[in-house]
Amino acid sequence: MNNTSSNPAGRLFLVPAPLDFGCSQQAPVTDVIPSKTLLTAAGLRHWVCENAKSTRAYLKRIGEHHPLATPIQEQSLQELPRAVHKKGDHQAGQFDARPLLAPALAGHDMGLISEAGMPAVADPGSSVVRAAHDLGIEVVALTGPISLLLTLAASGLNGQNFAFVGYLPQDNGERSQRLRELESLALKTGQTQLFIETPYRNQALWQGLLHSLQPNTRLAISYGLTLDQGKNRSKLVKDWRQQAHQDPKAAGKAKDFPPNDLPAVFGIGR
C-alpha cells in the first residue's frame, strides 16, 4: 500500500533518547545527543512513542536548548499498545501500525521514540518502521546513543559477529540453562552474545553469570552509559569470581560490579 494522496508524504524520523531514563542523575542532553538530532526533534509535532510521559519529559529537555515547533501540551503523542511492549512487534502481522502513520500520509513529518536509546533496537518500534516502508514513507534514522553497540565496542568481545538476545529467564534453573546454551554458541562460533536485564535484577543476573559460566569465558558488563558513574568492565569469569571471593560484600557496591539502580548491558564470548 503506497501513499496516493496529492500531498507528498512526510518522513518518519527515528529519534534516539538519552540512556538515563529512570536514573537518579541525568546527563546534559547536549552532551549525549547531537545538535542535528535535537533540532530535528524540536521541529516535530507528531509522535509515535513508547510512553507519552517520558516523551514529554524528553521534549522538555530539548526545549531548554531549542524552541519547540509546538508547545508540549499541544504535541500529538500516540503510544504503542501495551501488548507491543510486552510481546514485541518484530513479527510480521502481529500488529498493524499503519493507522499510527496517518499524519505522515497527510504530509507531516513524524518522530518515533522509545524511553531510552534508539527506537526499534532492543525497544518497540519495528512495526512502525515496517509500516512506513510499506506505505512509501521515507524513514530517517537520526544519530544518538545505542547502549548495545557502546557496550560491544568497549568489551573486547567479537564485534564482527554478535547477537542481541534480549532478556534471559528470571527462574534460576531456566536462566542457567539459557546461559549455558548461549555460552556454548559463543565459544563454538565466536559469536558474542549480548543481553539485558531490568536494573533491579542486575545483581541476580550477575550472580547467575558467575555461577553458570565456564572459568575462561569472557564476561563483559557496561552500566550507566553516558553518565559520570558509567563503567565498562571485561574479564574472564575466573577473574570475576576471584574478585568477588576477595570481597564478598563488594557486589553491587564496588566499581566493577553492576549496581541495581543503573541500566546495564551484559556480554559473553571468547
Coordinates of C-alpha atoms in Angstrom, one line a residue:
M1 CA 0.0 0.0 0.0
N2 CA 1.6 3.3 -1.1
N3 CA 0.6 6.9 -0.5
T4 CA -1.6 8.0 -3.3
S5 CA -2.8 11.4 -2.0
S6 CA -1.9 14.7 -3.7
N7 CA 0.2 15.8 -0.8
P8 CA 3.7 14.2 -0.6
A9 CA 4.1 12.0 2.5
G10 CA 6.0 13.3 5.4
R11 CA 9.0 11.4 6.8
L12 CA 9.4 9.2 9.8
F13 CA 12.4 10.2 12.0
L14 CA 13.8 7.6 14.4
V15 CA 14.8 9.8 17.3
P16 CA 17.2 8.4 19.9
A17 CA 16.7 9.3 23.5
P18 CA 19.3 9.6 26.3
L19 CA 20.2 6.4 28.1
D20 CA 19.5 7.9 31.5
F21 CA 15.7 7.0 31.7
G22 CA 14.8 6.1 35.2
C23 CA 18.2 7.1 36.6
S24 CA 18.5 9.4 39.6
Q25 CA 21.0 11.5 37.7
Q26 CA 20.8 12.7 34.1
A27 CA 23.5 13.7 31.7
P28 CA 23.1 17.1 30.0
V29 CA 21.1 16.3 26.9
T30 CA 23.5 18.3 24.7
D31 CA 26.4 16.0 25.8
V32 CA 24.8 12.8 24.6
I33 CA 22.5 13.8 21.7
P34 CA 23.9 15.5 18.6
S35 CA 22.6 19.0 17.8
K36 CA 21.1 18.0 14.5
T37 CA 19.0 15.3 16.2
L38 CA 17.8 17.8 18.8
L39 CA 17.0 20.4 16.2
T40 CA 15.1 17.8 14.1
A41 CA 13.1 16.6 17.2
A42 CA 12.3 20.2 18.2
G43 CA 10.7 20.7 14.8
L44 CA 8.3 17.8 15.0
R45 CA 4.7 17.9 16.1
H46 CA 3.5 14.3 15.6
W47 CA 5.0 11.3 17.5
V48 CA 4.6 7.6 17.9
C49 CA 6.1 6.7 21.3
E50 CA 6.7 4.0 23.8
N51 CA 5.5 6.2 26.7
A52 CA 3.9 9.6 26.4
K53 CA 5.0 10.8 29.9
S54 CA 8.7 10.1 29.2
T55 CA 8.4 11.6 25.7
R56 CA 7.1 14.9 27.2
A57 CA 9.9 14.9 29.7
Y58 CA 12.4 14.5 26.8
L59 CA 10.8 17.2 24.8
K60 CA 11.0 19.5 27.8
R61 CA 14.8 18.8 27.9
I62 CA 15.1 19.5 24.2
G63 CA 13.0 22.7 24.6
E64 CA 15.6 24.1 27.0
H65 CA 18.0 24.3 24.2
H66 CA 15.9 24.6 21.0
P67 CA 12.4 26.1 20.7
L68 CA 9.8 23.5 20.1
A69 CA 7.6 23.9 17.0
T70 CA 4.5 23.3 19.2
P71 CA 4.1 23.6 22.9
I72 CA 4.4 20.2 24.7
Q73 CA 0.8 20.1 25.7
E74 CA -0.2 20.5 22.0
Q75 CA 2.1 17.8 20.6
S76 CA 0.3 14.8 19.2
L77 CA 1.6 11.7 21.0
Q78 CA 0.4 8.2 20.1
E79 CA 1.5 5.4 22.4
L80 CA 2.3 2.0 21.1
P81 CA -0.1 -0.6 22.6
R82 CA 0.9 -2.3 25.9
A83 CA 0.8 -5.7 24.1
V84 CA 3.6 -4.5 21.8
H85 CA 5.7 -3.6 24.8
K86 CA 5.2 -7.0 26.4
K87 CA 5.3 -9.3 23.4
G88 CA 7.3 -7.2 20.9
D89 CA 6.4 -6.0 17.5
H90 CA 9.0 -7.7 15.4
Q91 CA 6.8 -10.5 14.0
A92 CA 5.1 -9.6 10.7
G93 CA 1.3 -9.4 11.0
Q94 CA 1.4 -9.2 14.8
F95 CA 0.4 -5.6 15.0
D96 CA -0.8 -3.2 12.2
A97 CA 0.9 0.1 12.8
R98 CA -0.3 1.8 9.6
P99 CA -3.1 3.8 11.3
L100 CA -0.4 5.5 13.6
L101 CA 1.2 6.9 10.5
A102 CA -1.8 8.9 9.3
P103 CA -0.1 12.3 9.9
A104 CA 2.8 11.3 7.7
L105 CA 0.4 10.3 4.9
A106 CA -1.2 13.7 5.3
G107 CA 2.2 15.3 4.7
H108 CA 3.5 15.8 8.2
D109 CA 7.0 14.7 9.4
M110 CA 6.7 12.4 12.4
G111 CA 9.0 11.1 15.1
L112 CA 9.3 7.6 16.5
I113 CA 10.8 7.5 20.0
S114 CA 11.4 5.0 22.9
E115 CA 12.2 5.6 26.5
A116 CA 16.0 5.3 26.0
G117 CA 18.3 4.8 23.1
M118 CA 17.3 4.0 19.5
P119 CA 13.7 3.0 18.9
A120 CA 13.2 -0.4 17.4
V121 CA 16.6 -1.6 18.7
A122 CA 16.1 -3.5 21.9
D123 CA 12.9 -1.5 22.2
P124 CA 9.4 -1.3 20.5
G125 CA 9.0 0.3 17.1
S126 CA 9.9 -2.1 14.3
S127 CA 6.3 -2.5 13.4
V128 CA 6.0 1.3 12.8
V129 CA 9.2 1.3 10.7
R130 CA 7.9 -1.6 8.6
A131 CA 4.6 0.1 8.1
A132 CA 6.3 3.3 7.0
H133 CA 8.2 1.4 4.3
D134 CA 5.1 -0.4 3.1
L135 CA 3.3 3.0 2.9
G136 CA 6.1 4.6 0.9
I137 CA 7.1 6.9 3.8
E138 CA 10.7 7.8 4.0
V139 CA 12.5 6.5 7.1
V140 CA 15.3 8.5 8.6
A141 CA 17.4 7.2 11.5
L142 CA 18.9 10.1 13.5
T143 CA 22.2 9.8 15.3
G144 CA 22.3 9.1 19.0
P145 CA 23.5 6.6 21.7
I146 CA 22.8 2.9 21.3
S147 CA 23.7 1.0 24.5
L148 CA 24.3 -2.3 22.8
L149 CA 26.9 -1.0 20.4
L150 CA 28.6 1.1 23.0
T151 CA 28.9 -2.0 25.2
L152 CA 30.2 -4.2 22.4
A153 CA 32.8 -1.6 21.3
A154 CA 34.1 -1.4 24.9
S155 CA 34.0 -5.1 25.7
G156 CA 36.9 -6.5 23.7
L157 CA 34.5 -9.2 22.5
N158 CA 34.0 -10.1 18.8
G159 CA 32.5 -7.1 17.1
Q160 CA 32.4 -8.9 13.7
N161 CA 29.8 -11.5 14.7
F162 CA 27.4 -10.8 17.5
A163 CA 23.8 -11.3 18.6
F164 CA 21.4 -9.5 20.9
V165 CA 19.2 -12.0 22.7
G166 CA 17.1 -9.7 24.8
Y167 CA 16.1 -10.7 28.4
L168 CA 17.0 -14.0 30.0
P169 CA 14.6 -16.1 32.1
Q170 CA 14.1 -15.0 35.6
D171 CA 13.8 -18.5 37.1
N172 CA 17.3 -19.6 38.3
G173 CA 17.2 -23.0 36.7
E174 CA 15.9 -21.8 33.3
R175 CA 18.3 -18.9 33.4
S176 CA 21.3 -21.2 34.0
Q177 CA 20.2 -23.5 31.1
R178 CA 19.8 -20.5 28.8
L179 CA 23.2 -19.1 29.8
R180 CA 24.9 -22.4 29.1
E181 CA 23.3 -22.5 25.7
L182 CA 24.4 -19.0 24.8
E183 CA 27.9 -19.7 26.1
S184 CA 28.2 -22.9 24.1
L185 CA 27.2 -21.0 21.0
A186 CA 29.6 -18.2 21.7
L187 CA 32.6 -20.5 22.4
K188 CA 31.8 -22.7 19.4
T189 CA 31.2 -20.0 16.8
G190 CA 32.9 -16.9 18.2
Q191 CA 29.6 -15.0 18.2
T192 CA 29.3 -12.5 21.0
Q193 CA 26.1 -12.8 23.0
L194 CA 24.6 -9.6 24.4
F195 CA 21.6 -9.3 26.8
I196 CA 20.0 -7.0 29.2
E197 CA 18.0 -7.1 32.4
T198 CA 15.7 -4.8 34.4
P199 CA 18.1 -2.8 36.6
Y200 CA 16.7 -4.0 39.9
R201 CA 17.6 -7.6 38.8
N202 CA 21.1 -6.8 37.7
Q203 CA 22.6 -8.5 40.8
A204 CA 20.5 -11.6 40.4
L205 CA 21.6 -12.0 36.8
W206 CA 25.2 -11.2 37.8
Q207 CA 25.3 -14.0 40.4
G208 CA 23.8 -16.3 37.8
L209 CA 26.5 -15.5 35.3
L210 CA 29.3 -16.1 37.8
H211 CA 27.7 -19.4 38.9
S212 CA 26.8 -20.8 35.4
L213 CA 29.6 -19.8 33.1
Q214 CA 32.9 -21.6 32.5
P215 CA 36.1 -20.0 34.0
N216 CA 37.7 -19.0 30.8
T217 CA 34.6 -17.4 29.2
R218 CA 35.0 -13.6 28.9
L219 CA 32.2 -11.7 30.6
A220 CA 31.7 -8.0 30.0
I221 CA 29.4 -5.5 31.7
S222 CA 28.6 -1.9 30.9
Y223 CA 26.3 0.2 33.0
G224 CA 25.3 3.8 33.5
L225 CA 26.5 4.5 29.9
T226 CA 26.9 8.2 29.1
L227 CA 26.6 9.1 32.8
D228 CA 29.5 10.2 35.0
Q229 CA 29.3 7.0 37.0
G230 CA 29.2 4.7 34.0
K231 CA 31.6 1.9 33.7
N232 CA 32.8 -0.7 31.1
R233 CA 34.4 -3.8 32.5
S234 CA 35.5 -7.0 30.8
K235 CA 37.3 -10.0 32.4
L236 CA 37.4 -13.8 32.4
V237 CA 34.8 -15.4 34.6
K238 CA 37.5 -16.9 36.8
D239 CA 38.9 -13.4 37.5
W240 CA 35.4 -12.0 38.3
R241 CA 35.0 -14.9 40.7
Q242 CA 38.3 -14.3 42.4
Q243 CA 37.5 -10.6 42.8
A244 CA 34.1 -11.5 44.3
H245 CA 35.7 -14.0 46.6
Q246 CA 38.2 -11.5 47.8
D247 CA 35.5 -9.1 48.8
P248 CA 32.1 -10.9 49.0
K249 CA 30.3 -7.7 50.0
A250 CA 31.5 -5.8 47.0
A251 CA 28.9 -7.0 44.6
G252 CA 26.7 -4.0 43.7
K253 CA 28.9 -1.6 45.6
A254 CA 32.4 -1.8 44.2
K255 CA 33.2 0.0 40.9
D256 CA 33.5 -3.2 38.9
F257 CA 30.2 -4.8 39.8
P258 CA 26.8 -3.8 38.3
P259 CA 24.5 -1.9 40.7
N260 CA 20.8 -2.4 41.0
D261 CA 19.9 1.2 40.1
L262 CA 21.5 1.7 36.7
P263 CA 20.7 0.2 33.2
A264 CA 23.2 -2.4 32.2
V265 CA 24.2 -4.5 29.2
F266 CA 25.9 -7.9 29.6
G267 CA 28.1 -9.7 27.1
I268 CA 29.8 -13.1 26.9
G269 CA 32.2 -14.6 24.4
R270 CA 35.8 -15.5 23.9

